[in-house]
Coordinates of C-alpha atoms in Angstrom, one line a residue:
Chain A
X1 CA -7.7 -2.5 -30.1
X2 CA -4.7 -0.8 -27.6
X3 CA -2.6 1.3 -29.8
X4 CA 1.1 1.0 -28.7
X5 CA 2.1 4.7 -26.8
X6 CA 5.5 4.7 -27.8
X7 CA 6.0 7.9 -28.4
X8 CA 5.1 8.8 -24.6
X9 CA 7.4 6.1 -23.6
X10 CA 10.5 8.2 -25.3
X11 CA 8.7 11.1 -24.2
X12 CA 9.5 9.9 -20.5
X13 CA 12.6 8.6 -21.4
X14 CA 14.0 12.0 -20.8
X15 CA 11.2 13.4 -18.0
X16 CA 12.0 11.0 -15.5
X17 CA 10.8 13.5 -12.8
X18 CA 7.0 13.2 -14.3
X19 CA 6.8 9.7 -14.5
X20 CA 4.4 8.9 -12.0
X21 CA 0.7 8.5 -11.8
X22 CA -1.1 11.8 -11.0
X23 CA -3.3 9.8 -8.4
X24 CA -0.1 8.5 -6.4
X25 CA 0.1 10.9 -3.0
X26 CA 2.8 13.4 -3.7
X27 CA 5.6 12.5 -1.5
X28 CA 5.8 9.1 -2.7
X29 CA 6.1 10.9 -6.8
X30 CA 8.6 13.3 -5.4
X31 CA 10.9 10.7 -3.5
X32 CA 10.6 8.3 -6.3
X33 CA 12.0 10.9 -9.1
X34 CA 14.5 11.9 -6.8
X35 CA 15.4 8.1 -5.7
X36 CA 15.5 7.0 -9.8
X37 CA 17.6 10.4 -10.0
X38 CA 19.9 9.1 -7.4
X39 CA 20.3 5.9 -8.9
X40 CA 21.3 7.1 -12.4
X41 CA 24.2 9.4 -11.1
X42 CA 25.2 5.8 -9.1
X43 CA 24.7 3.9 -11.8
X44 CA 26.7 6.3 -14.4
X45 CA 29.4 7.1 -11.8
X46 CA 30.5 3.2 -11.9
X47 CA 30.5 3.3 -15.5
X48 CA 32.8 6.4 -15.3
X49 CA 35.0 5.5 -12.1
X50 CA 35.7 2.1 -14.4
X51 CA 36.7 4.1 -17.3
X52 CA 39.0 6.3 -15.5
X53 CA 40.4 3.2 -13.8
X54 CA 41.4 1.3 -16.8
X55 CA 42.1 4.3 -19.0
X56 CA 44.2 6.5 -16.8
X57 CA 46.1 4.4 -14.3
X58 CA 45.5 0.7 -16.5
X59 CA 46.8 2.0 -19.8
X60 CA 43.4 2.4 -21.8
X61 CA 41.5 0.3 -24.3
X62 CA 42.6 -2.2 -27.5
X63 CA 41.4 -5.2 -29.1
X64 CA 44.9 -6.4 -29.4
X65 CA 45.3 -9.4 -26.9
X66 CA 47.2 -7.5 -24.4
X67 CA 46.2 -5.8 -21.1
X68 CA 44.5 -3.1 -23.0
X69 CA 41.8 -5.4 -24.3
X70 CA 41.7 -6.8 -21.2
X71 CA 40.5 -3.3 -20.0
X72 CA 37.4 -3.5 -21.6
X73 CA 36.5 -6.3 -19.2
X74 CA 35.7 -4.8 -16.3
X75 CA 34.0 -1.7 -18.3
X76 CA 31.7 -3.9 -20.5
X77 CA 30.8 -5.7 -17.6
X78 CA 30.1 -2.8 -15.3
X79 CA 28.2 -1.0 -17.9
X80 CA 26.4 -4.1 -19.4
X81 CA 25.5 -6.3 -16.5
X82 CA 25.1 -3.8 -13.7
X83 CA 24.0 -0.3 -15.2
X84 CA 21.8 -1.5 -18.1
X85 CA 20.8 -4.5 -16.5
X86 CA 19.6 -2.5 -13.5
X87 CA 17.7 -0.2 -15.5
X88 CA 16.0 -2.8 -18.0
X89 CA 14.7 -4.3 -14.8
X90 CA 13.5 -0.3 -13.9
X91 CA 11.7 0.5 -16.5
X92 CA 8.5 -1.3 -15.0
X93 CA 8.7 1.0 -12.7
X94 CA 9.7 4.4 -14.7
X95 CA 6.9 3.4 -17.2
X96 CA 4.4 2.1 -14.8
X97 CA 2.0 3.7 -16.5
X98 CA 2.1 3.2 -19.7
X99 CA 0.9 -0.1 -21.8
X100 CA 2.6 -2.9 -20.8
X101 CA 3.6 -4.2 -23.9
X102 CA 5.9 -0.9 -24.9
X103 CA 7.7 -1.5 -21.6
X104 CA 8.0 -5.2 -22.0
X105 CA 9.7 -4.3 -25.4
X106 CA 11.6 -1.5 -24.0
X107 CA 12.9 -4.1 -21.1
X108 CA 14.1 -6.5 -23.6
X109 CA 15.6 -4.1 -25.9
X110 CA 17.9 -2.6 -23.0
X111 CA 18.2 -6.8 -21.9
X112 CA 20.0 -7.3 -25.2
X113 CA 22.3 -4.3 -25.4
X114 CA 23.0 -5.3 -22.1
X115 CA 23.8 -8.8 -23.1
X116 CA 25.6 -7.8 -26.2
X117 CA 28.0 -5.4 -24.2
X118 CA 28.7 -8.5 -21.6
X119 CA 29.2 -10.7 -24.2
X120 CA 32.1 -8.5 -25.3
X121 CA 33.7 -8.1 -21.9
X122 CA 33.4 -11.4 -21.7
X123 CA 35.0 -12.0 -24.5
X124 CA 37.8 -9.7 -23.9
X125 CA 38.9 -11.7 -20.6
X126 CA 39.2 -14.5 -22.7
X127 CA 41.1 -13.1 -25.6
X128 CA 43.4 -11.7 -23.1
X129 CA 43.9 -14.8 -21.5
X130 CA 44.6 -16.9 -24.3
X131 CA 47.4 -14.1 -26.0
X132 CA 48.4 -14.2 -22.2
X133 CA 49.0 -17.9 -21.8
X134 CA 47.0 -16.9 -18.3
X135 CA 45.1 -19.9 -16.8
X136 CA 41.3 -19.2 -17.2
X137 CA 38.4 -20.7 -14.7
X138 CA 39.9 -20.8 -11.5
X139 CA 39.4 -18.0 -9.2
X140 CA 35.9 -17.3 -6.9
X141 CA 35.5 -14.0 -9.5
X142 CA 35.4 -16.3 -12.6
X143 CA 32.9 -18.8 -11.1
X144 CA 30.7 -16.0 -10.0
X145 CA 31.0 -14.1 -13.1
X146 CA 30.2 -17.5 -15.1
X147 CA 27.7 -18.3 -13.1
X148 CA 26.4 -14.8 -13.4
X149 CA 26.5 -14.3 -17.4
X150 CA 25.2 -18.2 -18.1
X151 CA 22.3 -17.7 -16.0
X152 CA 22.0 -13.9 -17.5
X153 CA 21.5 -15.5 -21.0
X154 CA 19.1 -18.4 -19.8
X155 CA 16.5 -15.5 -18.0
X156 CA 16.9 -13.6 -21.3
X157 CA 15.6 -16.5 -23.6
X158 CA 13.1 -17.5 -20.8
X159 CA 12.2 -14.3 -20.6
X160 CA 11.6 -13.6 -24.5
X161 CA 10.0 -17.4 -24.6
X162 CA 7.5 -16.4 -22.1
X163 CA 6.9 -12.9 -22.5
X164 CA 8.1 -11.3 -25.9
X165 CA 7.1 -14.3 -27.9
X166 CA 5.0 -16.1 -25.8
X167 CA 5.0 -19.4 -26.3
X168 CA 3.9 -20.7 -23.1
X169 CA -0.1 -20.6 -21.6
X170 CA -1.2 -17.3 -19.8
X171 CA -1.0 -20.0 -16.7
X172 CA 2.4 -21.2 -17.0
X173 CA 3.3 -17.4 -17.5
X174 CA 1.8 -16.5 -14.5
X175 CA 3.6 -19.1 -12.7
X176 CA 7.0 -18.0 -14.1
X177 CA 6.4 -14.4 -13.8
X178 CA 7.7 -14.1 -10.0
X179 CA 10.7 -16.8 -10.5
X180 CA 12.0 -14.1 -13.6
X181 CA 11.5 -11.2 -11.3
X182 CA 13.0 -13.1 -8.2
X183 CA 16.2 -14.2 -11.1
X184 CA 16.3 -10.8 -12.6
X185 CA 17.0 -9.2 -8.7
X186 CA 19.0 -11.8 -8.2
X187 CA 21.3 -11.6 -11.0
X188 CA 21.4 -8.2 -10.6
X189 CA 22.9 -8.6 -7.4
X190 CA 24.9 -11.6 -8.7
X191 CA 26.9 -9.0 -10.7
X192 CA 27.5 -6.6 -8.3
X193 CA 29.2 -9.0 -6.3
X194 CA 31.2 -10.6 -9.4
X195 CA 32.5 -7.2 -10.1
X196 CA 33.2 -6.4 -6.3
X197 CA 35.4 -9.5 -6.9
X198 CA 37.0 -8.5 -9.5
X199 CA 37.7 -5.0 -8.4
X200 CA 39.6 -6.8 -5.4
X201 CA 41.4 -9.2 -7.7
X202 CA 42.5 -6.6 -9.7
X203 CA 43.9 -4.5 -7.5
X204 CA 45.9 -7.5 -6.1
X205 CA 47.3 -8.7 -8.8
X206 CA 48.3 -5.0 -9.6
X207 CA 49.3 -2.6 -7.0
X208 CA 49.4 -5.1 -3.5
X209 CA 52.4 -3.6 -2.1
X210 CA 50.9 0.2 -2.7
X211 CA 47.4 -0.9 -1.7
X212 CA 48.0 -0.7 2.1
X213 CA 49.7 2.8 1.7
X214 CA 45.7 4.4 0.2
X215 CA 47.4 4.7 -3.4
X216 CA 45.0 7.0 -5.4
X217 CA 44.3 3.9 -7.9
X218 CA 43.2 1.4 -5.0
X219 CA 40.7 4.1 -3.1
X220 CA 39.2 4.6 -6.8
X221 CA 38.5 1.4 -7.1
X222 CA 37.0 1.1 -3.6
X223 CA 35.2 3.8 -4.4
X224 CA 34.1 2.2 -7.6
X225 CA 32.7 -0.9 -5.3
X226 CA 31.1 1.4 -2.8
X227 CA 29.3 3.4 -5.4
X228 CA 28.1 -0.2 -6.8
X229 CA 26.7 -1.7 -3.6
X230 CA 24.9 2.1 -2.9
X231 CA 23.4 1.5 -6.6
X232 CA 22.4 -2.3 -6.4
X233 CA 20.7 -0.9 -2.6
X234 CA 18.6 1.8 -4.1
X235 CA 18.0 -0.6 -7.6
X236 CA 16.6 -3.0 -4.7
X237 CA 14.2 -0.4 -2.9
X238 CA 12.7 1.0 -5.9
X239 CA 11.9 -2.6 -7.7
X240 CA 10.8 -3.9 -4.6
X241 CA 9.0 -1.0 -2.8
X242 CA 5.4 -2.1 -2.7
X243 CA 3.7 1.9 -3.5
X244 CA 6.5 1.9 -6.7
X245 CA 4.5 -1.6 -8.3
X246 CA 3.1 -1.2 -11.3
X247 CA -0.5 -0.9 -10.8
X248 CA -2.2 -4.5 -11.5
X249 CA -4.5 -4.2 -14.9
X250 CA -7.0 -6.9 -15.2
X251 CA -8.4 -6.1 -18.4
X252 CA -4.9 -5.3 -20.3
X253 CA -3.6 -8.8 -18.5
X254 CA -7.2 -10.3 -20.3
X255 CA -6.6 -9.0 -23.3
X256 CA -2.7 -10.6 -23.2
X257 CA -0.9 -8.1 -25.4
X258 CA 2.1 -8.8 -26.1
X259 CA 5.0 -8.3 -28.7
X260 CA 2.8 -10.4 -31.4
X261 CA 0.5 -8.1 -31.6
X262 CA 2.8 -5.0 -31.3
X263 CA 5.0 -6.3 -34.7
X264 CA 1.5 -7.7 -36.5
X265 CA -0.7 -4.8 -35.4
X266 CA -3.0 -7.4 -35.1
X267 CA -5.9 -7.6 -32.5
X268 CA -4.6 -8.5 -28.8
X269 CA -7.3 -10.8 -28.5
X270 CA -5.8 -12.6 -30.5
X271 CA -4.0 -15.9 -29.1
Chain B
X1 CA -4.8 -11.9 27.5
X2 CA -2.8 -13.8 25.0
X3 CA -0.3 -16.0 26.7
X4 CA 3.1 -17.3 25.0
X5 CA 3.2 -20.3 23.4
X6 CA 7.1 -20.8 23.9
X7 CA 7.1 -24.7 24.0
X8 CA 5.4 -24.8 20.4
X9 CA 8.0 -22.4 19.1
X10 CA 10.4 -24.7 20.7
X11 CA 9.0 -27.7 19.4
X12 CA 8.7 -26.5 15.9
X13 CA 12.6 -25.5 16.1
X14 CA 13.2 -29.5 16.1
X15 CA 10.0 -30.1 13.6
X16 CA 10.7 -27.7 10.9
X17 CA 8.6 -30.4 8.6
X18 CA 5.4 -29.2 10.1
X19 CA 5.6 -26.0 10.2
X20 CA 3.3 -24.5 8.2
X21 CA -0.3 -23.6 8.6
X22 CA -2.7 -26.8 7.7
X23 CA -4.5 -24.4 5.6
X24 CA -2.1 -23.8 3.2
X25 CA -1.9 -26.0 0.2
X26 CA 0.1 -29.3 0.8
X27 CA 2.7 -28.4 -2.2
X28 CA 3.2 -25.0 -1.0
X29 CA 4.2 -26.4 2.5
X30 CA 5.9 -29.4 1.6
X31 CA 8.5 -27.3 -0.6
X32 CA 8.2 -24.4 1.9
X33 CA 9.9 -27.6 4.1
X34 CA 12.0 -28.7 1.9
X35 CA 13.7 -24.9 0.8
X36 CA 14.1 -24.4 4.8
X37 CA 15.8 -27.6 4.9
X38 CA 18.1 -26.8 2.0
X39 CA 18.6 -23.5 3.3
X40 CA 19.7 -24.9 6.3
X41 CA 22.3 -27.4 4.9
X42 CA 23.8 -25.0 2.9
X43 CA 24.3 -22.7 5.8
X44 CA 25.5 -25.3 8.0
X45 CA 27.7 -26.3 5.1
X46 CA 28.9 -22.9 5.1
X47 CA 30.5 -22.8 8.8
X48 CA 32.0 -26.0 8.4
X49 CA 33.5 -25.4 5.4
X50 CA 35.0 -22.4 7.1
X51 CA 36.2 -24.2 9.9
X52 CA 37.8 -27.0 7.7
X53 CA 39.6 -24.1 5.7
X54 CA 41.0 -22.5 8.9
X55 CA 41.6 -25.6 11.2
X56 CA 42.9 -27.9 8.1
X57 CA 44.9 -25.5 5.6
X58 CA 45.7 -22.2 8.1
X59 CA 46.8 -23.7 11.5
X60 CA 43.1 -23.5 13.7
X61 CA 42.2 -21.3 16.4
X62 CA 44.0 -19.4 19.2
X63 CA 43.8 -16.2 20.7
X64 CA 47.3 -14.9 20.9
X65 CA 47.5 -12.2 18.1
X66 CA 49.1 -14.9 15.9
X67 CA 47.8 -16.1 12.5
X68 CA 45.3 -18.3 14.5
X69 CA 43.7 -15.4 15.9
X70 CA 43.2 -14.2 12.4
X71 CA 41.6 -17.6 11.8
X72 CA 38.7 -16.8 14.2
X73 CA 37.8 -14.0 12.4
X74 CA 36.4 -15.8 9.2
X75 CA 35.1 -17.9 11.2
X76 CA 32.5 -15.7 13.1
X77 CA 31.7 -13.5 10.0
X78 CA 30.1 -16.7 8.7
X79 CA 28.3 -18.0 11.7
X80 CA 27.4 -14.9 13.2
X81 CA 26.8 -12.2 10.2
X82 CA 26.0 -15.0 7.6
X83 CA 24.4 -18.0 8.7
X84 CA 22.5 -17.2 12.2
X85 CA 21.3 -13.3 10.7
X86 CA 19.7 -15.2 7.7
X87 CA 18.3 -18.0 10.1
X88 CA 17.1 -14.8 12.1
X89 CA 15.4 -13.4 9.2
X90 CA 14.2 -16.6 8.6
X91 CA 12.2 -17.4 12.0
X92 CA 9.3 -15.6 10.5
X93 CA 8.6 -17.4 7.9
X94 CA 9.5 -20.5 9.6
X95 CA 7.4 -20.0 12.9
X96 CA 4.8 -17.9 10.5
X97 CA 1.8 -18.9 12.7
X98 CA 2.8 -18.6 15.9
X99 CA 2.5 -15.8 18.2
X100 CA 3.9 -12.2 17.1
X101 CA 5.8 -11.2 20.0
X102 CA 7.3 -15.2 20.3
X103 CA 9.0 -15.2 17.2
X104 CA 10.1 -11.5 17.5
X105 CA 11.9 -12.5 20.9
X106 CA 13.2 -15.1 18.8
X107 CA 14.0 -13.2 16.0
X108 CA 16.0 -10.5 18.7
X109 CA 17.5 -13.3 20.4
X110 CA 19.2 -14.9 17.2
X111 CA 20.3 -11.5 16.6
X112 CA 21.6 -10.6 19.6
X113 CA 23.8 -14.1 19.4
X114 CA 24.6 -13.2 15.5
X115 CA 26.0 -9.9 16.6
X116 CA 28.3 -11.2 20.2
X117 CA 30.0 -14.0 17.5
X118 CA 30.6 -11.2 14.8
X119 CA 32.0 -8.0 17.3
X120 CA 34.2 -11.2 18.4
X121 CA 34.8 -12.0 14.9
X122 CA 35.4 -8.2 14.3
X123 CA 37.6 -7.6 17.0
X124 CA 39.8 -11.2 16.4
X125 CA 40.9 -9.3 12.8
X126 CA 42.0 -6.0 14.6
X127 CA 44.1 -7.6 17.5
X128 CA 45.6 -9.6 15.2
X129 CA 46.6 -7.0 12.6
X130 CA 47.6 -4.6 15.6
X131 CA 50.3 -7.8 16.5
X132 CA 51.6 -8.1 13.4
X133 CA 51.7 -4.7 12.1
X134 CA 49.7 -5.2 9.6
X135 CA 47.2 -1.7 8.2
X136 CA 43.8 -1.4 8.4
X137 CA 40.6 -0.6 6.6
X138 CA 42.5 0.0 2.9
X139 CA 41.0 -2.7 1.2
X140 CA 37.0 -3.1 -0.5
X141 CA 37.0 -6.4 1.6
X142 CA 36.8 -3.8 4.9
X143 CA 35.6 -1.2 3.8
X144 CA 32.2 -3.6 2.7
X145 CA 32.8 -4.9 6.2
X146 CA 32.6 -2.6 8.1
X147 CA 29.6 -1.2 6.5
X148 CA 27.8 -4.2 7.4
X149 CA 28.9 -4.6 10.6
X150 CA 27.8 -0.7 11.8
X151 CA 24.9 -1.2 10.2
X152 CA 24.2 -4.7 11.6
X153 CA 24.8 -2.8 15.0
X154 CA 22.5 0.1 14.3
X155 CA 19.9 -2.4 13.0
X156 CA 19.3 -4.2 15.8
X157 CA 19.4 -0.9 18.2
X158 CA 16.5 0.4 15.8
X159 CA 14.8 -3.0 15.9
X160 CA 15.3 -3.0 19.8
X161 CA 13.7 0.5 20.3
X162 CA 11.1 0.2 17.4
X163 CA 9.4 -3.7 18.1
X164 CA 10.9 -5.2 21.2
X165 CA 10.9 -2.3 23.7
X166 CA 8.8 0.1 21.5
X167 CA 9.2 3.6 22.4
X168 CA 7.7 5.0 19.2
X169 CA 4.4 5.3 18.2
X170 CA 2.5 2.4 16.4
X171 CA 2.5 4.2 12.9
X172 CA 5.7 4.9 12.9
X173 CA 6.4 1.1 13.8
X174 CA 4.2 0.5 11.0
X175 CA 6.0 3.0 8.6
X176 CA 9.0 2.0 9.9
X177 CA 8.9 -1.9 9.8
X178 CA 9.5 -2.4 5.5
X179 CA 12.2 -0.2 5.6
X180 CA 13.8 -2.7 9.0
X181 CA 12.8 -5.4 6.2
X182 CA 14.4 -4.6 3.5
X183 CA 17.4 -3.4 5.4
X184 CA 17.6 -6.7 7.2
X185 CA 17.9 -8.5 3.7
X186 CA 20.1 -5.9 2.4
X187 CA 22.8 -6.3 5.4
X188 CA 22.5 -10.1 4.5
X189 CA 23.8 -9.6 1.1
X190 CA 26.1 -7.1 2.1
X191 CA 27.4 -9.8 4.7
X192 CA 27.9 -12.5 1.8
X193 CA 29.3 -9.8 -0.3
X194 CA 31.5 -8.9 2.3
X195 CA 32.5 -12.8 3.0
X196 CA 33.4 -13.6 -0.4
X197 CA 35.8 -10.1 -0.5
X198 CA 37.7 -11.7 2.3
X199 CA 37.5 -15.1 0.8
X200 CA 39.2 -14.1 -2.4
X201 CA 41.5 -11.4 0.0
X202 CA 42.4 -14.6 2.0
X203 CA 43.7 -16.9 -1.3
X204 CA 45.6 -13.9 -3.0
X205 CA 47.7 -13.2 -0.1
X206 CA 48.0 -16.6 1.3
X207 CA 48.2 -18.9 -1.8
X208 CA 48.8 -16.9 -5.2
X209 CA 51.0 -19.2 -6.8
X210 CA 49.3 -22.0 -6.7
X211 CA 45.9 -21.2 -6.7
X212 CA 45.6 -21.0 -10.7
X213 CA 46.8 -24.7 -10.5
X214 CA 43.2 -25.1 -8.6
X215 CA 45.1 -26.0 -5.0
X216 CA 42.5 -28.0 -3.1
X217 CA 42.7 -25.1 -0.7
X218 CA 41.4 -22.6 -3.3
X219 CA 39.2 -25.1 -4.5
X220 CA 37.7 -25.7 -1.0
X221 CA 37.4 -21.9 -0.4
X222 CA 35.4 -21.4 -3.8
X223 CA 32.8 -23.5 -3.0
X224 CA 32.6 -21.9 0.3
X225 CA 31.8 -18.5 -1.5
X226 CA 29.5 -20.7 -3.8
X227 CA 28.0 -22.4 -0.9
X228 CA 27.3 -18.9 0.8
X229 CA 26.1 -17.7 -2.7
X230 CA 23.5 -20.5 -2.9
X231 CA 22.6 -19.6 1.1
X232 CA 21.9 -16.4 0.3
X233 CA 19.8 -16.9 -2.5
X234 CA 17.6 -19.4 -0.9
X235 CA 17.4 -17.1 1.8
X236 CA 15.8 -14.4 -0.5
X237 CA 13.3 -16.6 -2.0
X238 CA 12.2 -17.9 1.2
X239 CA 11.8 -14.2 2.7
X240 CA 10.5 -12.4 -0.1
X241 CA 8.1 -15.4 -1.9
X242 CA 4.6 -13.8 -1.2
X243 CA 2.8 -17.3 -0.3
X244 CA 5.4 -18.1 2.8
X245 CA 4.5 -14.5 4.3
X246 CA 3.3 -14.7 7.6
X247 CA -0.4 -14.0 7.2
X248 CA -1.7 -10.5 8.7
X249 CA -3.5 -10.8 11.7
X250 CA -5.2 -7.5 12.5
X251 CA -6.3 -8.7 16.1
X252 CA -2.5 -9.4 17.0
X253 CA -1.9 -6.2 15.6
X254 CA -4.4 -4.0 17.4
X255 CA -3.4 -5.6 21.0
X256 CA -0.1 -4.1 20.3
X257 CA 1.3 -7.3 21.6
X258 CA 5.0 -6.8 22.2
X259 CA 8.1 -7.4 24.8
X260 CA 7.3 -5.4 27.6
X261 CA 4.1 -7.5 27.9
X262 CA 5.9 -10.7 27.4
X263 CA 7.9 -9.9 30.4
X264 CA 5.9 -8.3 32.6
X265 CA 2.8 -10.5 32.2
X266 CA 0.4 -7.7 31.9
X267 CA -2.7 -7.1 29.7
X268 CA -1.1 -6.5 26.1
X269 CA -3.5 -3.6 25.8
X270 CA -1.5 -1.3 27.8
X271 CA 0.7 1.0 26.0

């Protein structure tokens, strides 16, 4: 029976620089830590360039109907479907080593935080909207961003269908396996270019006659965008990087563990 | 001596139904045939949904630093950096058993097109600004675009040097060529990205207060950036989906089979 390792899991949590397998060459360790390194700072500078956006030059935060809560749009989705998301989708590479089923977990615990948070932001536009008596739905940003959040929630009950509780055969698992990675990628990207779309919007509706004159608020947000696309780049090289894969396992993939067995402590053999 | 076999890859450009190696299975290649075809509607889709926006709804074409010029620019972002990059991309997966240095000759020549129609595209936004006063390069929307298009630029110069004249050494071809494949995908998401910035850019300073009353114009335009969306995801799936590589072939590889050869005639085994 595999016991689940998930106190080395934490353990790495916070050792991101000794993550990978001793037998990979050394270079490719060295410019991975460094590369995962890199695409925290990214990842944490958009949550931070968001925040000082919409706190210091948008008035900060409430759950009041007014612009305030409207503020926590653009931060809950930054934070929720780009930063979290992003790394949900990197653990399988941070933890390639370690049993598959801690990571799977670990993946759709961050998944649901990061669905949680989204839901709020989403929320938030909404609220604002409706206190506003602003018209909702009409604008390329809100189809992308629907787009992006429906389909966020539909690969997150596939994915705990399939994987966490898995209802389906190994087979049709297998099968779906590539089309989650492809839509988790995807999605990914999706957001990045629904907030890109916002950021634009926003500054529009906000400062357009400044904008052209490099006021301080409208380089931040570019800045904000740049930092996103240079995140969602390096997110893309380090899922897709062929020596970063997790290394197949034929007999942990036999045994099919999965969350069942994690919860019932149970024997993975079973079905 | 390997000779070309330029009137197959011609032929298959009109037969894209029969495209794919006999041996693969017949499900594999007959929705391998059908994605290309979809792909290849939506692109097309793409540039005349452009067209309609700019010829119907913004005046048409000219090239007299008015509006019209403007218009042009739009325009050749899609066809060049959108629709004829991805279709670039796409020849090797397409033409996947033909000759190597064929579909890279293809693959340079589509570029080569892709990048005329976008430095035309590039410079019809400039002259136009320039007439009308107008600042540059404060917004995301250029600041995303012109990233793509230096990059695009520096791209095809590496891919020039590296696979069609190559001046460096066959490993670091070798090392070099995921990195040229991954950008290549990255620059067409950055390009879509970039699109639907200017789409949204476009509406907010041409049609504000009507477009939350979904104007058909705004309409139109978001399901261009839809349209492009859907391109680009296709696009991705068709490129990165492992069974529609284009299978290795170490006997191509070791005759170093490239441009120089193609042109001159010679034995492929000279360096």
């Amino acid at each position: 029976m595999i016991q689940p390792k998930a106190s080395s899991v934490l353990t790495n949590l916070f050792s991101p620089f000794q993550i990978m397998d001793d037998s990979s060459p050394r270079p490719v360790r060295s410019m991975f830590a460094w590369l995962v390194g890199a695409s925290q700072v990214l990842g944490l500078a958009s949550v931070v360039l968001t925040g000082v956006w919409m706190g210091h030059y948008r008035g900060g935060f409430a759950w009041n109907g007014s612009a305030q809560e409207f503020n926590l749009h653009p931060l809950c989705m930054v934070l929720g479907l780009v930063f979290l998301h992003g790394d949900a989708i990197l653990v399988y590479r941070v933890f390639r080593n370690e049993a598959k089923r801690n990571v799977k977990l670990l993946h759709g615990i961050i998944h649901l935080l990061a669905l949680i948070i989204s839901i709020i932001g989403f929320l938030a536009v909404f609220d604002f909207h409706k206190a506003a008596k602003f018209p909702d739905m009409y604008s390329l940003h809100s189809w992308c961003g629907m787009a992006t959040i429906v389909l966020f929630c539909l690969q997150w009950v596939m994915g705990l269908l399939f994987f966490l509780f898995p209802v389906a055969s190994s087979g049709l698992r297998a099968s779906y396996l590539p089309i989650h990675v492809f839509c988790g990628l995807v999605l990914l990207v999706m957001a990045i270019g629904s907030s890109l779309l916002g950021i634009t919007e926003k500054l529009l509706f906000s400062i357009m006659p400044t904008y052209s004159l490099f006021d301080p608020e409208g380089v931040l947000a570019n800045i904000l965008g740049i930092v996103l696309v240079c995140f969602g780049v390096l997110l893309g090289y380090l899922i897709t990087r062929e020596d970063y894969r997790r290394p197949p396992n034929p007999e942990e993939e036999s045994l099919s563990v999965h969350f069942k067995t994690l919860i019932e402590g149970g024997s993975p053999t079973r079905p």
